[in-house]
XYZ file of C-alpha atoms in Angstrom:
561
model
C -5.407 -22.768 -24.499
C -7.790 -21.814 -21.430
C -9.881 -19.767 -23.635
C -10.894 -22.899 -25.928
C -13.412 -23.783 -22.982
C -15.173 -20.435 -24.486
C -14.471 -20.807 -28.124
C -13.521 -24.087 -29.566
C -15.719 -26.866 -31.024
C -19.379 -27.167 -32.403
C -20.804 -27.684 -28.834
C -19.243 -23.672 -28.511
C -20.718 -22.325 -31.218
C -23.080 -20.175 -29.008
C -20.174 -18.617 -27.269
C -18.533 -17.588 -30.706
C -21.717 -16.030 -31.486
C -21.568 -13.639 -28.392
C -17.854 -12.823 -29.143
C -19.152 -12.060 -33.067
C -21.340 -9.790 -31.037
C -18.786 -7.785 -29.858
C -17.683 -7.693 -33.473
C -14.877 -10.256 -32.918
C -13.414 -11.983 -35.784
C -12.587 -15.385 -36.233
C -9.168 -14.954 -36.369
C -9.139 -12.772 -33.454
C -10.558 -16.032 -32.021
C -8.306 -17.760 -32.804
C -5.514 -15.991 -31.184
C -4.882 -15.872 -27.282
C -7.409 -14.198 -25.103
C -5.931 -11.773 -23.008
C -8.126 -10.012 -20.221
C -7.084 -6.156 -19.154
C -8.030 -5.932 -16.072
C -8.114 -1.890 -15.634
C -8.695 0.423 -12.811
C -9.551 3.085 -14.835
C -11.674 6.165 -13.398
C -12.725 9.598 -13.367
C -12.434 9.960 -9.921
C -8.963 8.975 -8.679
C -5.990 11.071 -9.761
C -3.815 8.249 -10.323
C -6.598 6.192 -12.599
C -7.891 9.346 -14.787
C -5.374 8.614 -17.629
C -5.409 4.881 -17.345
C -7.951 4.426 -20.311
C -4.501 5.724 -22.205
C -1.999 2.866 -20.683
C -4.840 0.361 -21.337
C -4.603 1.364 -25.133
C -0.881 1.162 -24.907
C -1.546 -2.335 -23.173
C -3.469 -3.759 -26.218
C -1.739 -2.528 -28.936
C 1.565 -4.329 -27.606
C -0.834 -7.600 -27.000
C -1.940 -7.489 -30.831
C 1.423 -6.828 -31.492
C 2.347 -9.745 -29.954
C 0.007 -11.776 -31.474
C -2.590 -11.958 -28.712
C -6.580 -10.725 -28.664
C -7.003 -8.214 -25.741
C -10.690 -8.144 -23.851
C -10.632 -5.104 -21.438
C -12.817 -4.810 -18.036
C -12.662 -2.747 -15.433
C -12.531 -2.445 -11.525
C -13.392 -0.300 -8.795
C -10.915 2.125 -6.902
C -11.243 4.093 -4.102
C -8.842 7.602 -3.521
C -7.856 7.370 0.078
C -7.042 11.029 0.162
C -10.688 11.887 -1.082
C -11.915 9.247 1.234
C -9.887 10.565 4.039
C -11.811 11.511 7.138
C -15.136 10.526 6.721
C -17.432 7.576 5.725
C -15.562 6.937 2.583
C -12.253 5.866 4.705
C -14.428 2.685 5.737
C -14.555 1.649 2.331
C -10.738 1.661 1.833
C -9.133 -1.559 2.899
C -12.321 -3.455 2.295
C -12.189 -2.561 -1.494
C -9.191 -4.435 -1.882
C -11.295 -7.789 -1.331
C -13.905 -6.308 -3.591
C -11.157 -5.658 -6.545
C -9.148 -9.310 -6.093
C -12.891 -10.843 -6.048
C -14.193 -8.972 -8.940
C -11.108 -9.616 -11.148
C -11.450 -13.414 -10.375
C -14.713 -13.599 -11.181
C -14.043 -11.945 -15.008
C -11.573 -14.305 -15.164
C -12.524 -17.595 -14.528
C -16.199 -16.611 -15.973
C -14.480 -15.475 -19.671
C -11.570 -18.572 -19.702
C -9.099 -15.901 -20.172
C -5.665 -17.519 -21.307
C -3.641 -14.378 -19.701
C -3.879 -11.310 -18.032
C -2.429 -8.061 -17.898
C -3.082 -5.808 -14.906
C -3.316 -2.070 -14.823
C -3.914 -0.966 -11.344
C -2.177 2.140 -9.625
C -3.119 3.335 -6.452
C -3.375 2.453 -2.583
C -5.931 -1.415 -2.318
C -5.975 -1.635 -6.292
C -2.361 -2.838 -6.659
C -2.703 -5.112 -3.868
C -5.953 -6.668 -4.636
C -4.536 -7.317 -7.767
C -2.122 -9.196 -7.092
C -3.906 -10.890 -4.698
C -6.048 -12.197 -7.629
C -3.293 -13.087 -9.705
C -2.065 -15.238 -7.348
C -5.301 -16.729 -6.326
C -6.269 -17.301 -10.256
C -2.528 -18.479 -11.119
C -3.048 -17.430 -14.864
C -0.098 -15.999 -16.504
C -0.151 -12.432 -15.574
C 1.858 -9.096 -15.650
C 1.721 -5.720 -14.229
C 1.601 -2.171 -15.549
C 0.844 0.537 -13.122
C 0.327 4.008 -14.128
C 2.974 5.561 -12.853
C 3.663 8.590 -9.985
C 2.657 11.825 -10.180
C 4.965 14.514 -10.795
C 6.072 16.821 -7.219
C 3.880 20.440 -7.404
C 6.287 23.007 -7.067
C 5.579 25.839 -4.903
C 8.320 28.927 -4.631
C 10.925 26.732 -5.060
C 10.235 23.915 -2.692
C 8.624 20.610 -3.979
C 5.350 19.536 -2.334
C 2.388 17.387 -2.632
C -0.500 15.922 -0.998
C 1.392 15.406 2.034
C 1.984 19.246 2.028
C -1.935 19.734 1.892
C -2.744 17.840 5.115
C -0.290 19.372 7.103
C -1.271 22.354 5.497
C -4.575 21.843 7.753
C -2.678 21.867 10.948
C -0.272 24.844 10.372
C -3.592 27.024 9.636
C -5.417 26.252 12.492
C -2.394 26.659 14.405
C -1.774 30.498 13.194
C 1.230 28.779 11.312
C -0.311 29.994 7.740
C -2.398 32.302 5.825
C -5.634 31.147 4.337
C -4.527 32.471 1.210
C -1.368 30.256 0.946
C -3.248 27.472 1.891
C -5.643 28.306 -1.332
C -2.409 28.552 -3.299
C -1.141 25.508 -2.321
C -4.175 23.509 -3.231
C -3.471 24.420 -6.732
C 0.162 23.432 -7.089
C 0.526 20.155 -4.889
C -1.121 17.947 -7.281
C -0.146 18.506 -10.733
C -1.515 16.083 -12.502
C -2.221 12.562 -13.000
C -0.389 9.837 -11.655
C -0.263 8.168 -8.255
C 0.605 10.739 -5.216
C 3.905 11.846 -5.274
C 5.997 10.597 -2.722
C 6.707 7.019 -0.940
C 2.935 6.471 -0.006
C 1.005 3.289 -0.011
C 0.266 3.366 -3.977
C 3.768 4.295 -4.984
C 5.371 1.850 -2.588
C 3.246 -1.284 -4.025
C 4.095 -0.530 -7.390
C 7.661 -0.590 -6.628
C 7.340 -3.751 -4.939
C 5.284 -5.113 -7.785
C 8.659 -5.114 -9.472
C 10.414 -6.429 -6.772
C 8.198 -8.892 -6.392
C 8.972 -9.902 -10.166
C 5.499 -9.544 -11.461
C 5.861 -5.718 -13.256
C 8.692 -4.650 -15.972
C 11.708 -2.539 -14.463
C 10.638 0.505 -14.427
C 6.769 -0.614 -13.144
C 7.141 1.425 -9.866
C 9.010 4.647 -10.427
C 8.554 5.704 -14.417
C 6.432 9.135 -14.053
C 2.629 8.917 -15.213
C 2.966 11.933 -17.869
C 5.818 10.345 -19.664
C 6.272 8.380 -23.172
C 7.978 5.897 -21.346
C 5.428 4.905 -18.979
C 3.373 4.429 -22.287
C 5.923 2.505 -23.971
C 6.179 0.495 -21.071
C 3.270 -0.263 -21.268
C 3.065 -1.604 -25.083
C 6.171 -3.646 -23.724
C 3.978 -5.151 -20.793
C 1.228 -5.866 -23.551
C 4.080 -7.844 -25.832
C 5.284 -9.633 -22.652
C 2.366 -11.296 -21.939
C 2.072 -13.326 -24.919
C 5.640 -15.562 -24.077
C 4.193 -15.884 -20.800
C 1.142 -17.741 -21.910
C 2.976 -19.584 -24.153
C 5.489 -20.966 -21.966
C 3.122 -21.069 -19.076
C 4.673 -19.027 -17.142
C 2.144 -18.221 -13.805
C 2.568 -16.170 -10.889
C 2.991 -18.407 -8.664
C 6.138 -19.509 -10.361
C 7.042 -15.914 -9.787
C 5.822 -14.938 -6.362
C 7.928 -17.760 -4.594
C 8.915 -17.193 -0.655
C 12.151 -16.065 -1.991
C 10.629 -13.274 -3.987
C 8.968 -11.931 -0.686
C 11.715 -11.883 0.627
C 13.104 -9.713 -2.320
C 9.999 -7.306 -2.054
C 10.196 -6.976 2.124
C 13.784 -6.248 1.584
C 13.460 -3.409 -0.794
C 10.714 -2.005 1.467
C 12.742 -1.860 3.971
C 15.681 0.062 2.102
C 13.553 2.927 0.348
C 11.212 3.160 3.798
C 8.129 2.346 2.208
C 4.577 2.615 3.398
C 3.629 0.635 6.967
C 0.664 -0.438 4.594
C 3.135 -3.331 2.841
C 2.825 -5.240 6.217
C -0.852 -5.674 5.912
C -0.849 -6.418 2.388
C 2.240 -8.515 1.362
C 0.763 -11.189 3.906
C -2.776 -11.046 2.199
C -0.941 -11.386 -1.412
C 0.813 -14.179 0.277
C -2.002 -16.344 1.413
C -3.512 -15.834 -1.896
C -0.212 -17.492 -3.512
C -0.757 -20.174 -0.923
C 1.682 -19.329 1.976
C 1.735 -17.230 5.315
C 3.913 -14.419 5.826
C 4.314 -13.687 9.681
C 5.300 -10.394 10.732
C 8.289 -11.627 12.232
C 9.578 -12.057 8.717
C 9.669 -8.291 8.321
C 11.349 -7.593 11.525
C 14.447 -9.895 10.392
C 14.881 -9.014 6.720
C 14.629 -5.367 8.766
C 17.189 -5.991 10.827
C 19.735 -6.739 8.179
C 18.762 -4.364 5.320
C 20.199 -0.697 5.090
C 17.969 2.306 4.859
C 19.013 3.675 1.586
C 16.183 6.273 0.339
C 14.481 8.688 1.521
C 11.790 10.174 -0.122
C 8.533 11.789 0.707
C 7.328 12.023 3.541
C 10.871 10.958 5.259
C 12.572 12.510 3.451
C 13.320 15.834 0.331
C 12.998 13.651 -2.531
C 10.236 12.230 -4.748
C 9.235 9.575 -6.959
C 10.944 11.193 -10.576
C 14.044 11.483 -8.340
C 13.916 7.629 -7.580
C 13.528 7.007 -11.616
C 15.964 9.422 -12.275
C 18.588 7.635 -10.547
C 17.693 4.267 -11.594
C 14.783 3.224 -9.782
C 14.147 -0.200 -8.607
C 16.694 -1.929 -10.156
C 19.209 0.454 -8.541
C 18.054 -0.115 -5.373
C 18.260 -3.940 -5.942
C 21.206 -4.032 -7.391
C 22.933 -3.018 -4.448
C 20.968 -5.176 -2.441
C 22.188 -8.076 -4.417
C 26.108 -6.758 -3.904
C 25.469 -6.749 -0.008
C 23.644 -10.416 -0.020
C 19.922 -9.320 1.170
C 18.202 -9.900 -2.330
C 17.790 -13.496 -4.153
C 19.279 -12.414 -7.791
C 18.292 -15.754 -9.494
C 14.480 -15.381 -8.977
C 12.663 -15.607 -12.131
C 10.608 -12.489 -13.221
C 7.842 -11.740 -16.121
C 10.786 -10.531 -18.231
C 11.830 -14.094 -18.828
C 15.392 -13.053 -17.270
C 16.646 -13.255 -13.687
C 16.192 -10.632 -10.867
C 20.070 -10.092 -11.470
C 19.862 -9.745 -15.454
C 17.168 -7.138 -15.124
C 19.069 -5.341 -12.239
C 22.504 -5.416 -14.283
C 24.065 -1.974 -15.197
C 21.341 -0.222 -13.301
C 22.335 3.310 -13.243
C 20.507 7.087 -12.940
C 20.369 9.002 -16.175
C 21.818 11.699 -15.095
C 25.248 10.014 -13.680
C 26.565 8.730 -10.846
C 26.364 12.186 -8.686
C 22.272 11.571 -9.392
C 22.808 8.137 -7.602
C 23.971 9.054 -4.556
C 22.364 11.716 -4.213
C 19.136 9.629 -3.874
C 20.386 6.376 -3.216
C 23.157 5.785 -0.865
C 25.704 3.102 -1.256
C 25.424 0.523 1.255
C 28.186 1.403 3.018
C 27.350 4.870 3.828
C 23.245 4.063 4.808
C 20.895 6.211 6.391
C 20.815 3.296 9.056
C 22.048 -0.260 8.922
C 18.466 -1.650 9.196
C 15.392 -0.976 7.640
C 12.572 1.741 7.571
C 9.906 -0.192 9.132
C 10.007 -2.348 12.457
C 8.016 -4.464 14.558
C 6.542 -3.867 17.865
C 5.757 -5.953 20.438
C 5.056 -5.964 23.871
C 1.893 -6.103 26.725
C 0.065 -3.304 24.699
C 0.722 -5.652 21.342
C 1.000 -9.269 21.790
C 0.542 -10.029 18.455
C 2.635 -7.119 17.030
C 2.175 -3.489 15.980
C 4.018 -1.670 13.135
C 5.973 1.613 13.030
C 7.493 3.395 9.889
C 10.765 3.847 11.774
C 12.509 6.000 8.647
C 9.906 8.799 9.646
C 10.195 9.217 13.135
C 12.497 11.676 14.586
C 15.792 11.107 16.339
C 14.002 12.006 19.415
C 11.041 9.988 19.838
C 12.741 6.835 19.071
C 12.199 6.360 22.930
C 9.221 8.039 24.689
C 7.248 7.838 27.577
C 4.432 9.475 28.559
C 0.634 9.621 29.558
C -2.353 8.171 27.417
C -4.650 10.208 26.058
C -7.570 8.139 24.965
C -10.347 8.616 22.344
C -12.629 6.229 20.462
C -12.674 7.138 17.109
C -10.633 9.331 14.640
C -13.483 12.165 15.191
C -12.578 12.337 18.754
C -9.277 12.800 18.371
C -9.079 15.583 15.242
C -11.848 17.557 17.831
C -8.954 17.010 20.687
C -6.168 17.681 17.921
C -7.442 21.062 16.546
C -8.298 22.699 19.668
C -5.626 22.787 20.586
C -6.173 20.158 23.611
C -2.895 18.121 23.232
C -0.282 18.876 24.860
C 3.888 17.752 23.811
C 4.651 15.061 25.833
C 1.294 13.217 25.060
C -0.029 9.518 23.688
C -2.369 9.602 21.578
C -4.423 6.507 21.721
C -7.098 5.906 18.818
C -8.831 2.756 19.522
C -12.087 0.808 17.956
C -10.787 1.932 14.224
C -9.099 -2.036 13.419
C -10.549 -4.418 10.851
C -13.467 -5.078 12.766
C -13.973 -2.134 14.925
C -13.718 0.429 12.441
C -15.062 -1.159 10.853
C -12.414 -1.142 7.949
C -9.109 -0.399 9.498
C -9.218 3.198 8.807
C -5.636 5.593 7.702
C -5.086 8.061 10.147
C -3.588 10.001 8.206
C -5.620 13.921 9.621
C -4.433 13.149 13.050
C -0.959 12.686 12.306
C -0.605 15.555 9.568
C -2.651 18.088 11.804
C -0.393 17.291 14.870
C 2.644 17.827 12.370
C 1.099 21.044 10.654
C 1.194 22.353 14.769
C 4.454 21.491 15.445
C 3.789 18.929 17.738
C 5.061 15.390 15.522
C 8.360 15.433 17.266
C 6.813 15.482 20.679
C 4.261 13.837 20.591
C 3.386 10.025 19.794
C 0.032 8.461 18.609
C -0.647 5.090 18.279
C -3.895 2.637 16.950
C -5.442 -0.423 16.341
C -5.946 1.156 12.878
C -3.024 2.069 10.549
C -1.708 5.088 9.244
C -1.540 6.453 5.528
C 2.217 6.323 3.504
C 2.265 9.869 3.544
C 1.885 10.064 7.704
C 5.597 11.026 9.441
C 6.211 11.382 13.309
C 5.610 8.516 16.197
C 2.952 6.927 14.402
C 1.939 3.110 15.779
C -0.345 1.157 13.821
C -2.068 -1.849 13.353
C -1.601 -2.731 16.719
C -2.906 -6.234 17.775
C -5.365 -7.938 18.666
C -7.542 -5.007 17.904
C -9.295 -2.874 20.729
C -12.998 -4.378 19.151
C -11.710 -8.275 19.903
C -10.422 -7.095 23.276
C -7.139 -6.735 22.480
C -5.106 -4.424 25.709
C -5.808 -1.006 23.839
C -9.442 -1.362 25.259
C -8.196 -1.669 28.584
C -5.944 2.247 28.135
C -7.142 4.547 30.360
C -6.694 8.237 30.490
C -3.438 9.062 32.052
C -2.152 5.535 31.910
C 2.211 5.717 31.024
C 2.757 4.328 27.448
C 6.478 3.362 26.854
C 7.394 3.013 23.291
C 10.992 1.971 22.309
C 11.487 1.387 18.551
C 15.424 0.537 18.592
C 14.036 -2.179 21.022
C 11.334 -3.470 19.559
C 8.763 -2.713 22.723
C 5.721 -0.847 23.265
C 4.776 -1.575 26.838
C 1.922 -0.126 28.563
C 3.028 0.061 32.565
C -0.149 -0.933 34.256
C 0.073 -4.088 36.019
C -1.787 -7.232 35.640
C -4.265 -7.127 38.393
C -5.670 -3.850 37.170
C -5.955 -4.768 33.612
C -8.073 -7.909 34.661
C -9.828 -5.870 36.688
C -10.674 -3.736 33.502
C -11.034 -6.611 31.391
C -13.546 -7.742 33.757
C -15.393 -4.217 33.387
C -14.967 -4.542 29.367
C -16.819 -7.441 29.404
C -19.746 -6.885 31.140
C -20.190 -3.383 30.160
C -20.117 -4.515 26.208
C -17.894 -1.394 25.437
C -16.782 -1.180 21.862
C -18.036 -5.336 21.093
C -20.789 -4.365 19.043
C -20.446 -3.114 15.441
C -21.198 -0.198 14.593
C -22.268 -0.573 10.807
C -25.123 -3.184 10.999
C -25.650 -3.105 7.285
C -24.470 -3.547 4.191
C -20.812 -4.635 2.714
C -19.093 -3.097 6.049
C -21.458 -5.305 8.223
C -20.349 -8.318 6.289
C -16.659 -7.763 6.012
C -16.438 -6.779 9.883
C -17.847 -10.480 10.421
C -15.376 -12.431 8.287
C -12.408 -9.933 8.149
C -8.831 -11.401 10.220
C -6.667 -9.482 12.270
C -4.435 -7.056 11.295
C -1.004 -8.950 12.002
C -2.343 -11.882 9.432
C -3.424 -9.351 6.542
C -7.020 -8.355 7.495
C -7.926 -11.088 5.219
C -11.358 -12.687 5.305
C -11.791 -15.798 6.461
């Protein structure tokens, strides 16, 4: 076993001595060491009750046989890091989480590990480590949040942002905005709808790594704790067959994940972080790879923000496995892919079906022959405003601005723009350009999630189109462009926007063109350059100083390097 490094022979007798210390019994000893990496916290909604699915966890490993060592991670809330400082700190804690969990890992000769993450950079960065450590390893989120009901619609934190716009637009009371604080967060549990957390976890299962069930089983229920007891028992015939992630999270199995994003419409965020993930399991995933499974997957869910339905609904009518199994009928996923049940994609997909009958189903999932569209819910961008590629969460955009054209209107920062936003200076018709918020500019590739859910709170998200070299929360809807590369900060074309300039943006056709033409933009290049606009970084200390050194673009992961 890996853990005999730390506990086996006389020369390891001082080791033993520090596990006695933890009051550690030889037989426990002698058993498998499995680390629990939690997220746990009193700070994010969606970690608060993890301390309970981490108990869960290690009664099922001493069930099993195993000896379970718990330590925990950071997470940040992106909604209660949303539109100040804190959003900096987003994307770069995934790096901080995959480092941190590699470095309990390898330091304590763990012989497994069992992961417990749940919301937006935590799931990510976590399986980031797993495949960079290639220890046997399996997942157990914490599960969604319930929907807040309020009258008898169902909301959540999607609700609250737009909730910002419609007041300052004379749209709502200041008194229903109090009452809707209250009800569109229930409880614990990741947010509600298809957002960046919720998406991950469901591709966690896709991917193979997390039990059926991993991504869509509500937070407040027995079964997400039973799950997890079940996750806790699984890990033990891992180890012992030697089972590792990277036997799991194979090309193929990408494949299976990318194509499953693309039929429930999941968060734009999968594009940044699915290639990080991937280079950690030793491979690159181009964004042209997302454009083609795309192209050939049906749209087959809606839910928050695209769409009336939540996460319980999802579970309700079978989840993951539903979704998958009728991916496998019309040829897009790889059934024979190996998972950490110990059965085949296909045997854990098999008889798939909603709990409350087959009405349930297609109500929430549509058969394959009846899509929402014949292709997926995200697409890729390209064009002389995005050479290397920019991503759109097509399943949320309206009808409508699937093809728009119309003048830039520039700004620098997020700041800028919510200022422009909120009085009331932007007009339908309008691109909104946000620029100097990438990997490196930002620094920290920044959600804008207040600029699109104040613009929809005013009415204006189906007239009017923004677009950024930084990238957009899970719970943004409307014309939103993101990650659009190379960034404005490395002198990518979105520095060279000026006021007024015509933006083109054509999502069925895969353009976003920018109709200035090439003697001007050198001419502003030129300018650029010796003026030193937007090169220098603007944190000059700390972590943020150091990750907006090392950190890649945007169309390769924002990974360091």
């Amino acid at each position: 076993m890996r853990s005999d490094q730390v506990k086996k022979g006389f020369e390891r007798a001082p080791h033993r001595s520090l596990f006695y210390a933890n009051g550690l019994t030889p037989e426990e000893l002698s058993r498998p060491i499995i680390g629990i990496a939690n997220a746990f916290n009193e700070v994010v909604p969606g970690h608060t009750h993890l301390d309970k699915i981490a108990d869960a966890v290690k009664a099922g490993v001493r069930m099993a046989g195993g000896t379970p060592l718990e330590f925990n991670v950071i997470g940040v809330c992106d909604g209660i890091a949303m539109g100040h400082i804190g959003m900096h700190y987003s994307l770069p804690s995934r790096e901080l989480v995959a480092d941190s969990v590699e470095s309990m890992a390898l330091g304590h000769a763990f012989d497994g590990l069992v992961f417990i993450p749940n919301c937006d950079k935590i799931v990510p960065g976590m399986l980031m480590a797993a495949g960079r450590l290639n220890i046997p390893s399996i997942f157990i989120s914490g599960g969604p949040m319930m929907a807040g009901r309020y009258g008898e619609e169902d909301i959540d934190l999607k609700t609250m942002f737009e909730a910002v716009g419609r007041y300052k637009a004379g749209r709502m009371e200041e008194e229903e905005v109090q009452a809707l604080e209250y009800a569109a967060c229930p409880g614990c549990g990741s947010c509600a709808g298809l957002f960046t957390a919720n998406t991950m976890n469901c591709l966690t299962e896709a991917l193979g790594m997390g039990l059926p069930g991993n991504g869509t089983v509500p937070a407040v229920t027995g079964a997400r704790l039973r799950l997890a007891k079940e996750a806790g028992m699984q890990i033990l015939p891992l180890v012992e067959a030697g089972i590792c992630p990277r036997d799991i999270m194979t090309q193929a199995a990408f494949e299976n994940a990318i194509a499953t994003d693309m039929a429930i419409g999941g968060s734009t965020n999968t594009v940044l972080h699915l290639p990080a993930i991937a280079h950690d399991a030793g491979f690159r995933l181009p964004l042209d790879v997302f454009d083609e499974i795309s192209s050939r997957t049906p749209y087959l869910v809606k839910l928050s923000p695209s769409g009336p339905h939540h996460m319980q609904d999802l579970d309700e009518a079978g989840g993951i496995p539903a979704v998958m199994g009728a991916l496998i009928d019309k040829g897009v996923v790889h059934g024979d892919l190996p998972t950490v049940t110990g059965k085949t994609v296909a045997e854990n997909v098999k008889g798939a079906e909603g709990r409350f009958g087959p009405v349930n189903v297609s109500r929430v999932i549509r058969p394959t022959d009846n899509p929402y569209s014949e292709s997926g819910g995200i697409a890729i961008l390209r064009g002389n405003l995005a050479p290397d590629g920019a991503v759109v969460k097509a399943a949320a955009v309206a009808p409508g601005m699937m093809h728009h054209r119309g003048p830039a209107r520039v700004f620098n920062s997020e700041e800028l723009t919510m200022a422009a936003i909120l009085n009331s200076e932007i007009k339908a018709g309008d691109v909104v350009v946000i620029r100097y918020e990438g990997p490196r500019g930002g620094p920290g590739m920044r959600e804008m999630l207040m600029p699109t859910s104040a613009l929809a709170g005013m009415g204006l998200d189906e007239q009017v189109a923004l677009m950024t070299d930084g990238r957009f929360s899970g719970a943004t809807r409307g014309a939103a462009i993101g990650h659009i590369s190379p960034e404005a900060a490395g002198g990518g074309p979105l520095a060279l926007v000026e006021e007024g300039d015509e933006i083109e943006i054509d999502i069925a056709g895969r353009t976003l063109t920018l109709h200035v033409d090439d003697a001007e933009l050198a001419q502003r290049r030129e300018r650029w350059v010796q003026d030193g606009a937007g090169q220098e970084l603007k944190i000059k200390s700390g972590y943020l100083a150091r990750y907006a050194v090392h950190v890649s673009s945007a169309s390769e992961g924002a990974i360091l390097t």
